[in-house]
XYZ file of N, CA and C in Angstrom:
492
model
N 62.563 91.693 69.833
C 62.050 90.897 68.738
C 62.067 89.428 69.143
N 61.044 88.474 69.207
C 60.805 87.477 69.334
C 61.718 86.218 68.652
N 62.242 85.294 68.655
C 62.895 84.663 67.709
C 62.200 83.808 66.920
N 62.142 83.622 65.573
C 61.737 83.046 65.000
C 61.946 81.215 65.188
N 61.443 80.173 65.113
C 61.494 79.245 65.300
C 62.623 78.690 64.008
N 63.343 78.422 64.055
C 64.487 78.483 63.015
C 65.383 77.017 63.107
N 65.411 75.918 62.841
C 66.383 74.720 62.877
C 67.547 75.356 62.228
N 68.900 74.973 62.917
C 70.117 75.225 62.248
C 70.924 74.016 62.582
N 71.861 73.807 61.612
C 72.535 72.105 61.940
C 74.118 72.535 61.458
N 75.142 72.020 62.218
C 76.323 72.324 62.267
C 76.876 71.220 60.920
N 77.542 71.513 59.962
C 78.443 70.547 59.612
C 79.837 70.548 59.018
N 80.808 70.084 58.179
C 81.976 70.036 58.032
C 82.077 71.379 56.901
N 82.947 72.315 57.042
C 82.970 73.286 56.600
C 83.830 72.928 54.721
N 83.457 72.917 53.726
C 84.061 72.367 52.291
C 84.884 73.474 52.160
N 85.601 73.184 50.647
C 86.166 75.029 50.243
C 85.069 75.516 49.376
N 84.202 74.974 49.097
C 82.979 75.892 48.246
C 82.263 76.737 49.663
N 81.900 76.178 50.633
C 81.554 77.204 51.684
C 82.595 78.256 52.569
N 83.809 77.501 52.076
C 84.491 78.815 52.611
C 84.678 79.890 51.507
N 84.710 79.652 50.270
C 85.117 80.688 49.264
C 83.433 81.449 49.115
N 82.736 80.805 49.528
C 81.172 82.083 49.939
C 81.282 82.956 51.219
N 81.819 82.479 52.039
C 81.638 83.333 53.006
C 82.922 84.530 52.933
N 83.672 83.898 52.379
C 84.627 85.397 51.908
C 84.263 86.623 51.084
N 82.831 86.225 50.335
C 82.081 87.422 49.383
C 81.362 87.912 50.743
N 81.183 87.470 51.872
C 80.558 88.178 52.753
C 80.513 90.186 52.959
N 79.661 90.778 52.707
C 80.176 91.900 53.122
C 79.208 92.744 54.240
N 79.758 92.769 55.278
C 78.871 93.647 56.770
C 79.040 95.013 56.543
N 78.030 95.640 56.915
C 78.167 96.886 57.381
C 78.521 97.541 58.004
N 79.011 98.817 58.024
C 80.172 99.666 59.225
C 78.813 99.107 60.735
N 79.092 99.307 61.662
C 80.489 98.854 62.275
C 81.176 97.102 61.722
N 80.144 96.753 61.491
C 80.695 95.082 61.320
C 81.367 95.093 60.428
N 81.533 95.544 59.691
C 82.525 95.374 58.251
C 83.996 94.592 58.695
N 84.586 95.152 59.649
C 85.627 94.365 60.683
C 85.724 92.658 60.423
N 84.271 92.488 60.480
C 84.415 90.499 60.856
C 84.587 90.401 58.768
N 84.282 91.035 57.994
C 84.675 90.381 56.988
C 85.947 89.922 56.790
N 86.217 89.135 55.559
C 87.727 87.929 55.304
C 87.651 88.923 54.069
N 89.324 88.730 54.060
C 90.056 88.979 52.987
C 89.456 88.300 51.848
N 89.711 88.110 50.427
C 89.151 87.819 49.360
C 89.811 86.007 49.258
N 88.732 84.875 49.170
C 89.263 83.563 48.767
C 90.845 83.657 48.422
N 90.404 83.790 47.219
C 91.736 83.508 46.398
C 93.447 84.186 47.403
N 93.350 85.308 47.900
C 94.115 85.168 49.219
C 94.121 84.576 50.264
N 93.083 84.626 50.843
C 92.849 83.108 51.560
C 93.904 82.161 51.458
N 93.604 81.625 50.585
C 93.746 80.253 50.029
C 95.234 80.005 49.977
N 95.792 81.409 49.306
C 96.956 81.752 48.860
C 97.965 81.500 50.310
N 97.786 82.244 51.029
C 98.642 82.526 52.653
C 98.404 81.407 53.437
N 96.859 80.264 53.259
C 96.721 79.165 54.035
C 96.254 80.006 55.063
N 95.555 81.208 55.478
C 95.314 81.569 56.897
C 93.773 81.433 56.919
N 93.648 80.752 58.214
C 92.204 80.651 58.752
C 91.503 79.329 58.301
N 90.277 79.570 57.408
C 89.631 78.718 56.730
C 90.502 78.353 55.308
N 91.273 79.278 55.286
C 91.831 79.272 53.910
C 92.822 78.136 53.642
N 93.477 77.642 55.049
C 94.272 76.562 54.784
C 93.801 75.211 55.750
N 93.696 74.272 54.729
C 92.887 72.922 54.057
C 93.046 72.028 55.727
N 93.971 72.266 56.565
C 94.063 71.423 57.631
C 93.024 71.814 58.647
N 93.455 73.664 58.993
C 92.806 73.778 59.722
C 91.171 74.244 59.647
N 90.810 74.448 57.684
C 89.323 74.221 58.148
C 88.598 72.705 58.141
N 89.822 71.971 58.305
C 88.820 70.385 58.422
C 89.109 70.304 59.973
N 89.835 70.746 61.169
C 90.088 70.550 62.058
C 89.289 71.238 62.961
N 89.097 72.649 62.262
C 88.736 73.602 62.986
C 87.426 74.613 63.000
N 86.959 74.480 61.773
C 85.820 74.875 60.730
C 84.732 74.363 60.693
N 83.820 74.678 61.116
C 82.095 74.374 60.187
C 81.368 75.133 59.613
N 80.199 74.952 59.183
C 79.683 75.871 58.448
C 77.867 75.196 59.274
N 77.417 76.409 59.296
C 75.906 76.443 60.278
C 74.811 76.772 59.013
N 74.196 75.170 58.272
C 73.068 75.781 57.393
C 71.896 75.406 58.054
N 70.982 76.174 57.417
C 69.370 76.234 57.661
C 68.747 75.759 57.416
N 67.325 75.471 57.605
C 66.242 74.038 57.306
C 66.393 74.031 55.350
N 66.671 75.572 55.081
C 66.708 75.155 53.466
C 68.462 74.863 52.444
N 69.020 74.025 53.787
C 70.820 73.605 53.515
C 71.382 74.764 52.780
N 71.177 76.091 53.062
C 71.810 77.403 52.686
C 72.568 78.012 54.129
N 73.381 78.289 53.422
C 74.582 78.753 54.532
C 74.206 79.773 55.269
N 73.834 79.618 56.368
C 73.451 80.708 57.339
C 74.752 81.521 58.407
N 75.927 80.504 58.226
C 76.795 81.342 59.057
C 78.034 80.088 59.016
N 79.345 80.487 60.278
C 80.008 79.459 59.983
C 80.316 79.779 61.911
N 81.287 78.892 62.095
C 81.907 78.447 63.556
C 83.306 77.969 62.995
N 84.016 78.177 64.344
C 85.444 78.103 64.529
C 85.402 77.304 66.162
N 85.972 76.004 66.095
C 86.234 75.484 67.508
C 87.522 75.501 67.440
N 88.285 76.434 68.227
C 89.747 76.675 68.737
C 89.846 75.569 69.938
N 90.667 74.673 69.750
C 90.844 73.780 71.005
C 91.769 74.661 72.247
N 91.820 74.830 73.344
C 92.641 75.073 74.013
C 92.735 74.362 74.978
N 93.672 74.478 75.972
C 93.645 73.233 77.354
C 92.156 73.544 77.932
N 91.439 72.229 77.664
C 90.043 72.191 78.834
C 89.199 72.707 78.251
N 89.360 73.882 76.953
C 88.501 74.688 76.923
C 88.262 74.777 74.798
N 86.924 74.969 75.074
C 86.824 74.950 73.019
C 86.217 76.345 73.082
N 86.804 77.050 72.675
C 86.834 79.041 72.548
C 86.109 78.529 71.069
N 85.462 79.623 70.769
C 84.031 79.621 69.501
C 84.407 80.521 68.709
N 84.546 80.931 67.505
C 84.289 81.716 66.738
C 83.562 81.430 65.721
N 82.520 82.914 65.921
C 81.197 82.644 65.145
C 81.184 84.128 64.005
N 79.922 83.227 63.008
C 80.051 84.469 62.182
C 78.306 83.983 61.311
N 77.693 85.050 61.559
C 76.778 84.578 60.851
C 76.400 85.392 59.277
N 75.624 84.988 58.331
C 75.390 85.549 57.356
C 75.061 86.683 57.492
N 75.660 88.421 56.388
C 75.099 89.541 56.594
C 73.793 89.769 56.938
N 72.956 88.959 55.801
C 71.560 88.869 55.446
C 70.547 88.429 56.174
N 71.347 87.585 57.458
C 70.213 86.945 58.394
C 70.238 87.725 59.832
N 71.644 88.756 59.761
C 71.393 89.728 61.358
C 70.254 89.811 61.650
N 69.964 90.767 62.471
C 69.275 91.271 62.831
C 67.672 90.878 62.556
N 67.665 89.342 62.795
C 66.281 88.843 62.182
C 65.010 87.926 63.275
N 66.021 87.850 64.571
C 65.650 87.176 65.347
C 66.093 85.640 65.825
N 67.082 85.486 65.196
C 67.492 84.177 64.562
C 68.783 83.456 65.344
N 69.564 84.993 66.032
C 70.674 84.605 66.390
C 70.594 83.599 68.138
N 70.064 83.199 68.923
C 69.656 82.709 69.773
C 69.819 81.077 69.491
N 69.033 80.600 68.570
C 69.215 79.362 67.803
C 70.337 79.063 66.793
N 70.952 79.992 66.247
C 71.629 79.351 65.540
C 72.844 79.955 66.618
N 73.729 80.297 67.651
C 74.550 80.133 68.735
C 74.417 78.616 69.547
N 73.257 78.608 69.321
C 72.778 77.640 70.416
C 73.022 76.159 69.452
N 72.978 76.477 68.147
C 73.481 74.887 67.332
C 74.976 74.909 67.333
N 75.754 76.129 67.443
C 77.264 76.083 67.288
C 77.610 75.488 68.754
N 77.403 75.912 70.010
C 77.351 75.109 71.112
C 77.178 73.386 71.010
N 76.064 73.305 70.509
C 75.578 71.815 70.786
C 76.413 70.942 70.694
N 77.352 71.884 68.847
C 78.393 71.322 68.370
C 79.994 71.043 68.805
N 79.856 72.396 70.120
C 81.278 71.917 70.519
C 81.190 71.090 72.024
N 79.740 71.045 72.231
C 79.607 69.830 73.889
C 79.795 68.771 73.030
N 79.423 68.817 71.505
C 79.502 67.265 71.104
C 80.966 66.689 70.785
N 81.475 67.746 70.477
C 82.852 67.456 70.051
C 83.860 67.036 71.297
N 83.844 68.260 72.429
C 84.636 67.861 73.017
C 83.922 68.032 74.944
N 82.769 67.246 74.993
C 81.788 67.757 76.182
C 81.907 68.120 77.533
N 83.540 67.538 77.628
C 84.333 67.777 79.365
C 84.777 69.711 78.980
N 84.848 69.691 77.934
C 85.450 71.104 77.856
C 84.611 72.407 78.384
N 84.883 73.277 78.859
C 84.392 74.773 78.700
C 84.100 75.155 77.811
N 83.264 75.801 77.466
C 83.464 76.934 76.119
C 82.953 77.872 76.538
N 83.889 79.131 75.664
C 84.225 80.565 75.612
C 84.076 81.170 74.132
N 84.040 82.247 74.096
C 84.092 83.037 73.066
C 84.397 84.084 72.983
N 85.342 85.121 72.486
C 85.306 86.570 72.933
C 84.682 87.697 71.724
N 84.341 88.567 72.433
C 83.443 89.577 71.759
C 84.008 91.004 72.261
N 83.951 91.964 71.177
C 84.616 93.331 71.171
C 83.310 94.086 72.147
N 83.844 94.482 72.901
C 83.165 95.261 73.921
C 81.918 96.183 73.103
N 81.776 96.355 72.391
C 80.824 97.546 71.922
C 79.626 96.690 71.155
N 80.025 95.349 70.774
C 79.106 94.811 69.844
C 77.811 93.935 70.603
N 77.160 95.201 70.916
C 75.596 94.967 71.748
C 75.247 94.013 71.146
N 74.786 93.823 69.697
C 74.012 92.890 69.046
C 74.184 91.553 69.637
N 75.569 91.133 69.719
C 75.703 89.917 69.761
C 76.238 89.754 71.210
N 76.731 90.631 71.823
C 76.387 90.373 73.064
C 75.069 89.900 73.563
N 73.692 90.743 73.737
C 72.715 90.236 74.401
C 71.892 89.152 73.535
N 72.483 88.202 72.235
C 72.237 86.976 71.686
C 72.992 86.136 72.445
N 74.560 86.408 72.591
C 74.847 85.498 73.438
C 74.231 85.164 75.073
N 74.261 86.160 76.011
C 73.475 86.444 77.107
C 72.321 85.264 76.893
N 71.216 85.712 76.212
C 70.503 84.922 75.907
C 70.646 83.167 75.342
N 71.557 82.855 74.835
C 71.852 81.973 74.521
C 72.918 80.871 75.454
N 72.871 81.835 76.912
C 73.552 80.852 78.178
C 74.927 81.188 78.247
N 75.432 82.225 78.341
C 76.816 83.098 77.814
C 76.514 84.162 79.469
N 77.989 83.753 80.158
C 78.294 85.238 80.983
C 79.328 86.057 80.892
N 79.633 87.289 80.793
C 81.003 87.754 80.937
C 81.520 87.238 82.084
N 82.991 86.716 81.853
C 84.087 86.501 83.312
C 85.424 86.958 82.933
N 85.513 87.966 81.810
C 86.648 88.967 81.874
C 86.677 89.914 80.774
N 87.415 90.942 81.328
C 87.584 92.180 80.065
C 89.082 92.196 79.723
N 89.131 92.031 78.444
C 90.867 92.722 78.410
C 91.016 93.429 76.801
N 92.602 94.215 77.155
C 92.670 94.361 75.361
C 93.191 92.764 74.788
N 92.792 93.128 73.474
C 93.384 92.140 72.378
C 94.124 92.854 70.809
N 94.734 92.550 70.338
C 95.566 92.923 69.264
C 94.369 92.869 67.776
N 93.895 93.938 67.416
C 92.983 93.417 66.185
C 93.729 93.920 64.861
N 93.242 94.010 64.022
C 94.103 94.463 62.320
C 93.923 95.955 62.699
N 92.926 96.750 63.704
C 93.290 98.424 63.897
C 93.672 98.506 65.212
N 94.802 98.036 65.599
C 95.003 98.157 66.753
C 94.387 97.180 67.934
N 94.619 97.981 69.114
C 94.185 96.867 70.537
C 92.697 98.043 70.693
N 92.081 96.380 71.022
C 90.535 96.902 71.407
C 90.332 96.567 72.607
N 89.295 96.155 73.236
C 88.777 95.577 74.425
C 87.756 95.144 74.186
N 87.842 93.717 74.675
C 87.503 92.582 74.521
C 86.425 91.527 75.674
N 85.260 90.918 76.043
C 85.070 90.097 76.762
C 84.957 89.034 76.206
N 85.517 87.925 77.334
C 85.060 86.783 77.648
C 84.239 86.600 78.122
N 83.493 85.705 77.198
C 81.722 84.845 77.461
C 82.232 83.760 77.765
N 82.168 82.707 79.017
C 81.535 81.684 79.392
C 80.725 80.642 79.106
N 80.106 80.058 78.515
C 78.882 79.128 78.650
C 78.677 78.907 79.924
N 77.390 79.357 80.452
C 76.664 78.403 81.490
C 75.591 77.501 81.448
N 74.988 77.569 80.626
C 73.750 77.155 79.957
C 74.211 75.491 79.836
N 72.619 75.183 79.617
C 72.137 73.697 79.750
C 73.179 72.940 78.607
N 73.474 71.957 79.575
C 74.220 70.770 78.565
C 73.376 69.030 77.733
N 72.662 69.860 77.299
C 71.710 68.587 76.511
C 72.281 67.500 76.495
């Protein structure tokens, strides 16, 4: 499927966009990347849910019509800004994901541009594997990782792709 020509623009993630993306709900297999319900969230402080680290750590990725198309996570680590991405149920599988990866990037060369960035992805999830691929992403390792059902296996994506 061709990608649609699509502008996406990174910006500071509020708690009105995080308490939407917690109504998020994916389909088996994805059902996994959904969040616990706001109001727990909010409650435990984990993730987006607590106020430091989604101003530190959090954005939210809207679309030419400022509707929330997805969100990003820049994990600082030594040298390196590791990504976590999540895009809207409603916009999978639409052609879309190429450009809007490619605005969460822009956003962490801008943030921190000497850095690497990485991202890891559960071995089975084709979809967003060959978006990333496409979007300037190589595997350079496999391992397990600890998830809420146990240890899965996991790659590391790379960025190689152009630094605007």
């Amino acid at each position: 499927m061709d990608e649609d020509p699509v502008t996406f623009h990174v910006v500071p993630m509020q708690e009105e966009h995080a308490e939407l993306i917690c109504d998020w709900q994916y389909e088996p297999p994805y059902n996994i990347y959904s969040w616990l319900p706001w109001e727990q969230m909010k409650a435990l402080e984990v993730e987006f849910g607590d106020p430091q680290l989604r101003k530190e750590q959090y954005a939210v990725v809207l679309g030419e019509d400022q509707q929330i198309c997805g969100f990003a996570q820049y994990f600082p680590l030594e040298g390196v800004t590791r990504i976590g991405l999540g895009m809207h149920p409603d916009r999978c599988g639409h052609g879309q994901g190429t450009a809007f990866v490619s605005a969460i990037v822009r956003e962490a060369i801008r943030r921190n541009p000497a850095n690497e960035i990485d991202l890891e992805v559960l071995t089975w999830n084709d979809r967003a594997i060959r978006v990333y691929l496409k979007a300037g992403f190589v595997t350079k390792d496999t391992y397990e990782r600890q998830t809420p059902s146990g240890l899965k296996p996991f790659y590391c994506m790379v960025y190689e792709g152009p630094r605007e």
